mmCIF file of C-alpha atoms in Angstrom:
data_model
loop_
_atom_site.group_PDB
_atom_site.id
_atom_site.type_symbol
_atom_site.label_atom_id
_atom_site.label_comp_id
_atom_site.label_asym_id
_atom_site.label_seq_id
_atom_site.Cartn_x
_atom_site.Cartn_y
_atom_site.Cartn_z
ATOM 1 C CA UNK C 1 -8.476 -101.962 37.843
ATOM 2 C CA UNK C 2 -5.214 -103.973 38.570
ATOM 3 C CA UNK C 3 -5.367 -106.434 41.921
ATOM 4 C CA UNK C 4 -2.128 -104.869 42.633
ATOM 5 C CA UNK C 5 -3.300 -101.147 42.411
ATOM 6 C CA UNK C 6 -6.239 -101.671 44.803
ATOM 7 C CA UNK C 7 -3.663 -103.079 47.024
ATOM 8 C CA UNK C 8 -1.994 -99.863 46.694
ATOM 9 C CA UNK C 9 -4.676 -97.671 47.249
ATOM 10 C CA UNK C 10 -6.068 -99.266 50.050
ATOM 11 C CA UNK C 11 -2.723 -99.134 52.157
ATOM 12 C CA UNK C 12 -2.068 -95.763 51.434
ATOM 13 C CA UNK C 13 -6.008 -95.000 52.419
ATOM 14 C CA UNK C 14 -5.130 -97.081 55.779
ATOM 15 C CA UNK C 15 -1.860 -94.787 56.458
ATOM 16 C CA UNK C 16 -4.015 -91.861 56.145
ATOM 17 C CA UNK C 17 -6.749 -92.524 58.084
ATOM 18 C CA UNK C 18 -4.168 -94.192 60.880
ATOM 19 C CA UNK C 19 -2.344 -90.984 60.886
ATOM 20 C CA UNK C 20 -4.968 -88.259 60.502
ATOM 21 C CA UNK C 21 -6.637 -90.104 63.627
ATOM 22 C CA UNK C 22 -3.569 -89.912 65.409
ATOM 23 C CA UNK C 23 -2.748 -86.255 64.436
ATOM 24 C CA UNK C 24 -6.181 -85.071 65.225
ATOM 25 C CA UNK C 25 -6.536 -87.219 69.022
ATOM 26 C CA UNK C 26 -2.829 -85.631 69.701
ATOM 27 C CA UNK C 27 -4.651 -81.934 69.117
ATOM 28 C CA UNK C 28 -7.493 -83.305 71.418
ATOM 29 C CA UNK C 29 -5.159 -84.111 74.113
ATOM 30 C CA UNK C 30 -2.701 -81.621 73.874
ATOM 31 C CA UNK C 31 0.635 -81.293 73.719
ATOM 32 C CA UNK C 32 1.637 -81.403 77.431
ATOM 33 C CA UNK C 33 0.009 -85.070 77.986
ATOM 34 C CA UNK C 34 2.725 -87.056 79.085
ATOM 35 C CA UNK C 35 2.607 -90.253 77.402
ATOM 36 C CA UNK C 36 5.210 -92.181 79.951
ATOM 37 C CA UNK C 37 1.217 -92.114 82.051
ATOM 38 C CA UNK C 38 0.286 -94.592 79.859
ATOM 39 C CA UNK C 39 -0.701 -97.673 82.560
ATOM 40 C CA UNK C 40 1.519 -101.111 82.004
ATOM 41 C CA UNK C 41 -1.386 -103.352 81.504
ATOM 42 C CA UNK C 42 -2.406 -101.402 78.469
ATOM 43 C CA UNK C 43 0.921 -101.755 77.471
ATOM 44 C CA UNK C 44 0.645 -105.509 78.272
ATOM 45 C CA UNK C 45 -2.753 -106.236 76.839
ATOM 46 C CA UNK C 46 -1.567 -104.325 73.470
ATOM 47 C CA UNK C 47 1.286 -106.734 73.169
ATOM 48 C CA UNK C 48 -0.665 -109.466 74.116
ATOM 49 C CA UNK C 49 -3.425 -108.600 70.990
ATOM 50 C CA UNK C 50 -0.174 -108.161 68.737
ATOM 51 C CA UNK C 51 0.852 -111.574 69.450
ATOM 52 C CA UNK C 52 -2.356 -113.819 69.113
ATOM 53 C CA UNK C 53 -3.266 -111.416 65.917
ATOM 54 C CA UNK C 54 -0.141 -112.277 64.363
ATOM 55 C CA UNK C 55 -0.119 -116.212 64.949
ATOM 56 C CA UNK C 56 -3.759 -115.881 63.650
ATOM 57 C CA UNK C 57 -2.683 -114.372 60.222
ATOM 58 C CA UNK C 58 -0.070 -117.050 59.834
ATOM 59 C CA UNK C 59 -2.100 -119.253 60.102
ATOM 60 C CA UNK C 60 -4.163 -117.891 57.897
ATOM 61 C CA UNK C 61 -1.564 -117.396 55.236
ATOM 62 C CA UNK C 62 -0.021 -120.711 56.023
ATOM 63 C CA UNK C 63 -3.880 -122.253 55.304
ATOM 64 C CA UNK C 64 -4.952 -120.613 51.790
ATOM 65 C CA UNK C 65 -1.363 -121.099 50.508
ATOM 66 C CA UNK C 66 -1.428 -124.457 51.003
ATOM 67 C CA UNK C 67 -4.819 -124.542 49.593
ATOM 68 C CA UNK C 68 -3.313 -122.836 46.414
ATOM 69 C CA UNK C 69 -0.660 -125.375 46.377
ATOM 70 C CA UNK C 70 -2.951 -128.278 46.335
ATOM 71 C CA UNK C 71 -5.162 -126.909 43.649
ATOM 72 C CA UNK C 72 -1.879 -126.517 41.595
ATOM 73 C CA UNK C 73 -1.221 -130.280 42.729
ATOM 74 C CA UNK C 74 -4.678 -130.923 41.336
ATOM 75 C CA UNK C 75 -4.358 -129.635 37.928
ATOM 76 C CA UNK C 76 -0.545 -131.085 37.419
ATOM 77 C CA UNK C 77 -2.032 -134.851 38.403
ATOM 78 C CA UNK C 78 -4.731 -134.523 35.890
ATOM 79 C CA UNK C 79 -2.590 -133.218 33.201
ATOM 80 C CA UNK C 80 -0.258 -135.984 33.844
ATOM 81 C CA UNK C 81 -2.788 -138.682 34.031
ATOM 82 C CA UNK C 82 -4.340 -137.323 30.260
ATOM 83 C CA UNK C 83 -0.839 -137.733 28.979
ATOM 84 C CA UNK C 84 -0.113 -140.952 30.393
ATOM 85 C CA UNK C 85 -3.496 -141.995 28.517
ATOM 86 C CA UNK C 86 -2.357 -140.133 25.282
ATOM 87 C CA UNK C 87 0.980 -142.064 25.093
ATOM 88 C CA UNK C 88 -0.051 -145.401 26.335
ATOM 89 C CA UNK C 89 -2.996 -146.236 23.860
ATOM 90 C CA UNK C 90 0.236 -146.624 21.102
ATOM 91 C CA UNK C 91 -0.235 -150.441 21.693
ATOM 92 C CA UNK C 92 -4.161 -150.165 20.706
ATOM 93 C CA UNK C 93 -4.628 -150.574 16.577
ATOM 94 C CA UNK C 94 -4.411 -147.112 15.037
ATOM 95 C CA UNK C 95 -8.061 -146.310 14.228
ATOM 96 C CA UNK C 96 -8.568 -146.475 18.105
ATOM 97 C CA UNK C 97 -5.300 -144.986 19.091
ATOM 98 C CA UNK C 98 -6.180 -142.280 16.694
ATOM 99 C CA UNK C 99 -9.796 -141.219 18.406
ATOM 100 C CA UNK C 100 -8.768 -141.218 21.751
ATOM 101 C CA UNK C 101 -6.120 -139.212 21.814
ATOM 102 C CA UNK C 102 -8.286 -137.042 19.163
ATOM 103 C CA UNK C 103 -11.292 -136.994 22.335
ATOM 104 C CA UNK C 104 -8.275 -136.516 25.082
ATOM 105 C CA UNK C 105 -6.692 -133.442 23.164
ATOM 106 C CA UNK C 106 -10.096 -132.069 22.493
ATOM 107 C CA UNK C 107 -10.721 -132.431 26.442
ATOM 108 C CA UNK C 108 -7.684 -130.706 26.760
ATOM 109 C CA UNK C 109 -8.105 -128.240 24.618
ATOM 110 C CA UNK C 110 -11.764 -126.896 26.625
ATOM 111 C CA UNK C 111 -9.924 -126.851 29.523
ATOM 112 C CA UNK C 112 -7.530 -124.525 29.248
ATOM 113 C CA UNK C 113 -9.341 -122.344 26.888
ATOM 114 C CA UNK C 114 -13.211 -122.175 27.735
ATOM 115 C CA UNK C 115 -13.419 -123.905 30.800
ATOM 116 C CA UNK C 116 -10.548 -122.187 32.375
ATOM 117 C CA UNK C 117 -11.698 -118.826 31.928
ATOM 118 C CA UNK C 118 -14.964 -120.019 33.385
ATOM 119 C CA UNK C 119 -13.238 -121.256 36.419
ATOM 120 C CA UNK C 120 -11.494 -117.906 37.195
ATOM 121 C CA UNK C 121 -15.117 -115.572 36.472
ATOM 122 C CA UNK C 122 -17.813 -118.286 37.735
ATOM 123 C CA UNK C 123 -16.049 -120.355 39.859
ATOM 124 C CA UNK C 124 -17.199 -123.723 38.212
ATOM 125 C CA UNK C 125 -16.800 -126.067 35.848
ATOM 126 C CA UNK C 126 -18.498 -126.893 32.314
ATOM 127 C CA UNK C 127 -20.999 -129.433 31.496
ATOM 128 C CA UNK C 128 -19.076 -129.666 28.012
ATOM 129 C CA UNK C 129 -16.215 -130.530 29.811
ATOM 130 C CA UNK C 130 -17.458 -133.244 32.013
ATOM 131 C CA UNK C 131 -18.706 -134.699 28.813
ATOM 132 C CA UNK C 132 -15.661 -134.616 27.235
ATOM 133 C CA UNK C 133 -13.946 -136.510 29.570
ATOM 134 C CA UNK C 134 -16.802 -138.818 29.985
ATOM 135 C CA UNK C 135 -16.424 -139.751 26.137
ATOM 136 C CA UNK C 136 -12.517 -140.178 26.724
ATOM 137 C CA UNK C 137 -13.373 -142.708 29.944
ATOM 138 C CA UNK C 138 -16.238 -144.832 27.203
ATOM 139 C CA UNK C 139 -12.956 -144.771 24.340
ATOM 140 C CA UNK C 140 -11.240 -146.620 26.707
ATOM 141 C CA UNK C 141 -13.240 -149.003 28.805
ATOM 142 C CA UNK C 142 -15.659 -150.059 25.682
ATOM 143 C CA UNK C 143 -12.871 -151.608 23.633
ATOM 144 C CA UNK C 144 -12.162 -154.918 23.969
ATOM 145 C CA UNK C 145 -8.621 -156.337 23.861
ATOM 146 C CA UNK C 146 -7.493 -158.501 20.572
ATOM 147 C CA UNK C 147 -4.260 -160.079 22.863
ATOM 148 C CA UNK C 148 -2.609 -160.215 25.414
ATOM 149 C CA UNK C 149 -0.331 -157.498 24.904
ATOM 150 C CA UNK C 150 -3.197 -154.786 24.575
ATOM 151 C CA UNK C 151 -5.007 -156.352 27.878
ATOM 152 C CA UNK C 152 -1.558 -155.694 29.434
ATOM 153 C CA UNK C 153 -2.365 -151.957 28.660
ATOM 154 C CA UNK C 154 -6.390 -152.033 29.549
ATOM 155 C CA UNK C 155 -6.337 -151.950 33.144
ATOM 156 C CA UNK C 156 -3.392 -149.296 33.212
ATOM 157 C CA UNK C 157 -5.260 -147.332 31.127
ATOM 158 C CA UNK C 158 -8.677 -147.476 33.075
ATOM 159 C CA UNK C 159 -6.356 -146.404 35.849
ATOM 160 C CA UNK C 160 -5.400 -143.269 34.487
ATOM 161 C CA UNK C 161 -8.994 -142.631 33.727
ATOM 162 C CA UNK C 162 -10.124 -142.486 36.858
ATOM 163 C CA UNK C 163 -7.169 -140.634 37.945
ATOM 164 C CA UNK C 164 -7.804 -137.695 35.457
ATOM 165 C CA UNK C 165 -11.401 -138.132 36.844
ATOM 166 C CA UNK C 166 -10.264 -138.003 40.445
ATOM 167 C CA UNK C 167 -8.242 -135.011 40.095
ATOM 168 C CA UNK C 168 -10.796 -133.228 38.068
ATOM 169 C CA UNK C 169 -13.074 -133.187 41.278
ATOM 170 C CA UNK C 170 -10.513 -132.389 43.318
ATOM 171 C CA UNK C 171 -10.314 -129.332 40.790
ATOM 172 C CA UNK C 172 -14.012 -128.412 40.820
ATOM 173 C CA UNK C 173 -13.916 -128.699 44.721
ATOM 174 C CA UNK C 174 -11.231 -126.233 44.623
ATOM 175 C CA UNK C 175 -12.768 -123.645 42.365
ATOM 176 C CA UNK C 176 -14.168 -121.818 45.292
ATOM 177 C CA UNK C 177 -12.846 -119.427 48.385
ATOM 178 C CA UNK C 178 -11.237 -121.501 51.434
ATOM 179 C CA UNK C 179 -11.807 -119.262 54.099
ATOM 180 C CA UNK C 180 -15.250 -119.107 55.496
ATOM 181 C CA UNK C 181 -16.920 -115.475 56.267
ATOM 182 C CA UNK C 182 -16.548 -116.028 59.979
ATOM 183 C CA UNK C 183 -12.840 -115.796 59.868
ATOM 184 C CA UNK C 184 -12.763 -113.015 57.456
ATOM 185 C CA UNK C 185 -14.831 -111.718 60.031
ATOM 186 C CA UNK C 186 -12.121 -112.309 63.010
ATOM 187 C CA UNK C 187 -9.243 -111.204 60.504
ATOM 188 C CA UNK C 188 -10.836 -107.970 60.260
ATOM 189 C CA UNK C 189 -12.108 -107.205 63.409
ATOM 190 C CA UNK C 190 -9.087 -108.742 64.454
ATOM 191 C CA UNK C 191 -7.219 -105.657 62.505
ATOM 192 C CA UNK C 192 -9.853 -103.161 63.797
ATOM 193 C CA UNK C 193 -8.727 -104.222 67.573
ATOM 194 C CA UNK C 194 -5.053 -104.364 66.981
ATOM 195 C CA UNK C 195 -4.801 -100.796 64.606
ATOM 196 C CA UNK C 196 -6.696 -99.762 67.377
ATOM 197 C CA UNK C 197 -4.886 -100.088 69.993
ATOM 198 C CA UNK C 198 -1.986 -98.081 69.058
ATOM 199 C CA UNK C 199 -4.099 -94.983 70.137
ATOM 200 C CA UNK C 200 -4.041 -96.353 73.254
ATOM 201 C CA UNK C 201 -0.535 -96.276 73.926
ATOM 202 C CA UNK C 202 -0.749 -92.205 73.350
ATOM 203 C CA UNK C 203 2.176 -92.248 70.419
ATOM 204 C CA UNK C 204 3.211 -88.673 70.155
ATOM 205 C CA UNK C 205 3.643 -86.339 66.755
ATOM 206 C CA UNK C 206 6.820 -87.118 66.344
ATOM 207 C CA UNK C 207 8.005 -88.591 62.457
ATOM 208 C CA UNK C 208 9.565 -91.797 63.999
ATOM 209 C CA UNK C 209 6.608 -92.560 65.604
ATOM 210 C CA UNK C 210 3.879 -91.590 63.189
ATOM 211 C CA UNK C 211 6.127 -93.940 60.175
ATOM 212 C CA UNK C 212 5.755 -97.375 62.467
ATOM 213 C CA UNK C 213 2.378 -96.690 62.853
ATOM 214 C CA UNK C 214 1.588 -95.829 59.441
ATOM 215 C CA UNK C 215 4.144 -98.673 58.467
ATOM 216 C CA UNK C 216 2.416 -101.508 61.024
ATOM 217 C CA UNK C 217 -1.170 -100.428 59.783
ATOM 218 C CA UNK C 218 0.020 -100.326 56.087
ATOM 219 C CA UNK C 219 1.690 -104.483 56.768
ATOM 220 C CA UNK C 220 -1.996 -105.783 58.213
ATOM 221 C CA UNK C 221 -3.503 -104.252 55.454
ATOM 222 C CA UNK C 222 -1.179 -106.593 52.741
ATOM 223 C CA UNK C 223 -1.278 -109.120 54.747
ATOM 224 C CA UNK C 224 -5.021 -109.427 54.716
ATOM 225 C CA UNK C 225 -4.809 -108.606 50.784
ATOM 226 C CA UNK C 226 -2.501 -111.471 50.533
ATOM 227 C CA UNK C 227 -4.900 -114.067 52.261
ATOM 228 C CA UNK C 228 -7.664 -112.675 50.104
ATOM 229 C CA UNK C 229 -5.823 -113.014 47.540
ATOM 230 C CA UNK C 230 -4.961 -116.612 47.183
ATOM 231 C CA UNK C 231 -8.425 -117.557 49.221
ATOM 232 C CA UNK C 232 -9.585 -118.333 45.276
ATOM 233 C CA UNK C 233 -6.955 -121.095 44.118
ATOM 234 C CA UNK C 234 -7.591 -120.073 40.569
ATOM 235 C CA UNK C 235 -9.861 -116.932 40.251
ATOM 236 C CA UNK C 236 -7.101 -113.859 41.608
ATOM 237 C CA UNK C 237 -3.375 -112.762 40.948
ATOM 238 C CA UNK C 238 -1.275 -115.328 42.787
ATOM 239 C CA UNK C 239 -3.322 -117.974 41.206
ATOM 240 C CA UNK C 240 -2.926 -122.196 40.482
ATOM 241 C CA UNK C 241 -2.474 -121.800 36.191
ATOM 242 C CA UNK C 242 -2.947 -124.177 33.329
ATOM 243 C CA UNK C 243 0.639 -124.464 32.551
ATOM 244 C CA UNK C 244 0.766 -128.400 32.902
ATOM 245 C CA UNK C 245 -1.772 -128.771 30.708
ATOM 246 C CA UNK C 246 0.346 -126.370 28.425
ATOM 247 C CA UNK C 247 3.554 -128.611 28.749
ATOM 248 C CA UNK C 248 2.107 -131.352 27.757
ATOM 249 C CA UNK C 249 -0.387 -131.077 25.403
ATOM 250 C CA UNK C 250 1.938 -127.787 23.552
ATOM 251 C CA UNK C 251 -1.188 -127.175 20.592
ATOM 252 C CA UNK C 252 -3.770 -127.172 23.623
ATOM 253 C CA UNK C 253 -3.679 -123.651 23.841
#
């Protein structure tokens, strides 16, 4: 079932139950409750709960987008950093030239077909991919330069190594959910409190009324969808993708 249909459902399941509480605790109550009865530091404390609940899903949002952002960062530096070795080793004689960009497009290549899809269903890297790139850093650091001209390119080269190994890390250390259960824990209760406290302000029948509070309950529950959703960098919908990789290696995929 599509991300984006559960979504759906489960903010037209939150209208309904928001409004058949409110329907059936208006029958309760009866029609000649007077809601203007309602005491000001309800009023007060409702607001109140608004506010803090809405800087605290900002900052959630604000939080696992920028942890999306980075894991995006992660995969462009390491794409970058494999090209940089691909194009640089032209100075190295062709027999070597030739097998390490063979062992860097063959790195490449597990990435964003095996080891990607692992990523997104297991949430971890492959062993076959560390070993790729391990064989990519032992092309490079176990040849030994005939001139000057190639040493000129070693230490470059060993650069980019460990920056592709760097941002491979980074990558792995990103593969899981940012948030920790204890906020998802306040972000829902948080929701719980706040929904709940438009029944304390006694909103009447009427359509006006009944569409904001079907409308607010309906916003918490995509908001909290759209924290959950990019909580897993590369695993959901809005997620960081292998496109680098794609633009610069174009027969990696």
């Amino acid at each position: 079932m599509s991300e984006w249909l559960v979504l759906a459902l489960a903010m037209v399941a939150v209208c309904a139950i928001v409004l058949a509480v409110q329907v059936l605790q208006q029958r309760r109550i009866g029609d000649d409750d007077d809601p203007s009865e309602t005491p000001d530091v309800i009023e007060y404390m409702t607001m109140m709960i608004g506010v803090v609940y809405a800087i605290v899903l900002g900052l959630a949002i604000a939080g696992v987008w920028e942890a999306r952002s980075a894991a995006q960062d992660h995969v462009r530096n390491e794409a970058q950093a494999l090209h940089e070795i691909h194009e640089r080793v032209r100075v190295y004689p062709a027999g070597v030239r030739d097998r390490i960009r063979a062992d860097v497009d063959a790195y490449v290549s597990h990435v964003v077909t095996t080891e990607w899809h692992t990523m997104r269903t297991k949430g971890e890297l492959t062993d076959k991919g560390t070993q790729l790139l391990d064989k990519v850093r032992h092309d490079v650091t176990d040849y030994v330069p005939k001139d000057d001209f190639e040493a000129q390119a070693y230490q470059p080269l060993l650069d980019q190594v460990t920056a592709a190994d760097d941002a491979r890390n980074a990558r792995a250390d990103s593969t899981g959910a940012t948030m920790p259960g204890v906020v998802w824990f306040g972000l829902v209760a948080g929701a719980l409190v706040t929904i709940g406290m438009i029944f304390a302000l006694q909103i009447r029948r009427t359509p006006r009324e009944l569409i904001l509070a079907g409308l607010f309950s309906a916003l918490i529950a995509f908001l909290l969808f759209l924290i959950w959703d990019f909580d897993a960098p590369y695993s959901r919908g809005v997620a960081a993708t292998a496109q680098p990789f794609l633009m610069l290696f174009p027969g990696a995929g």
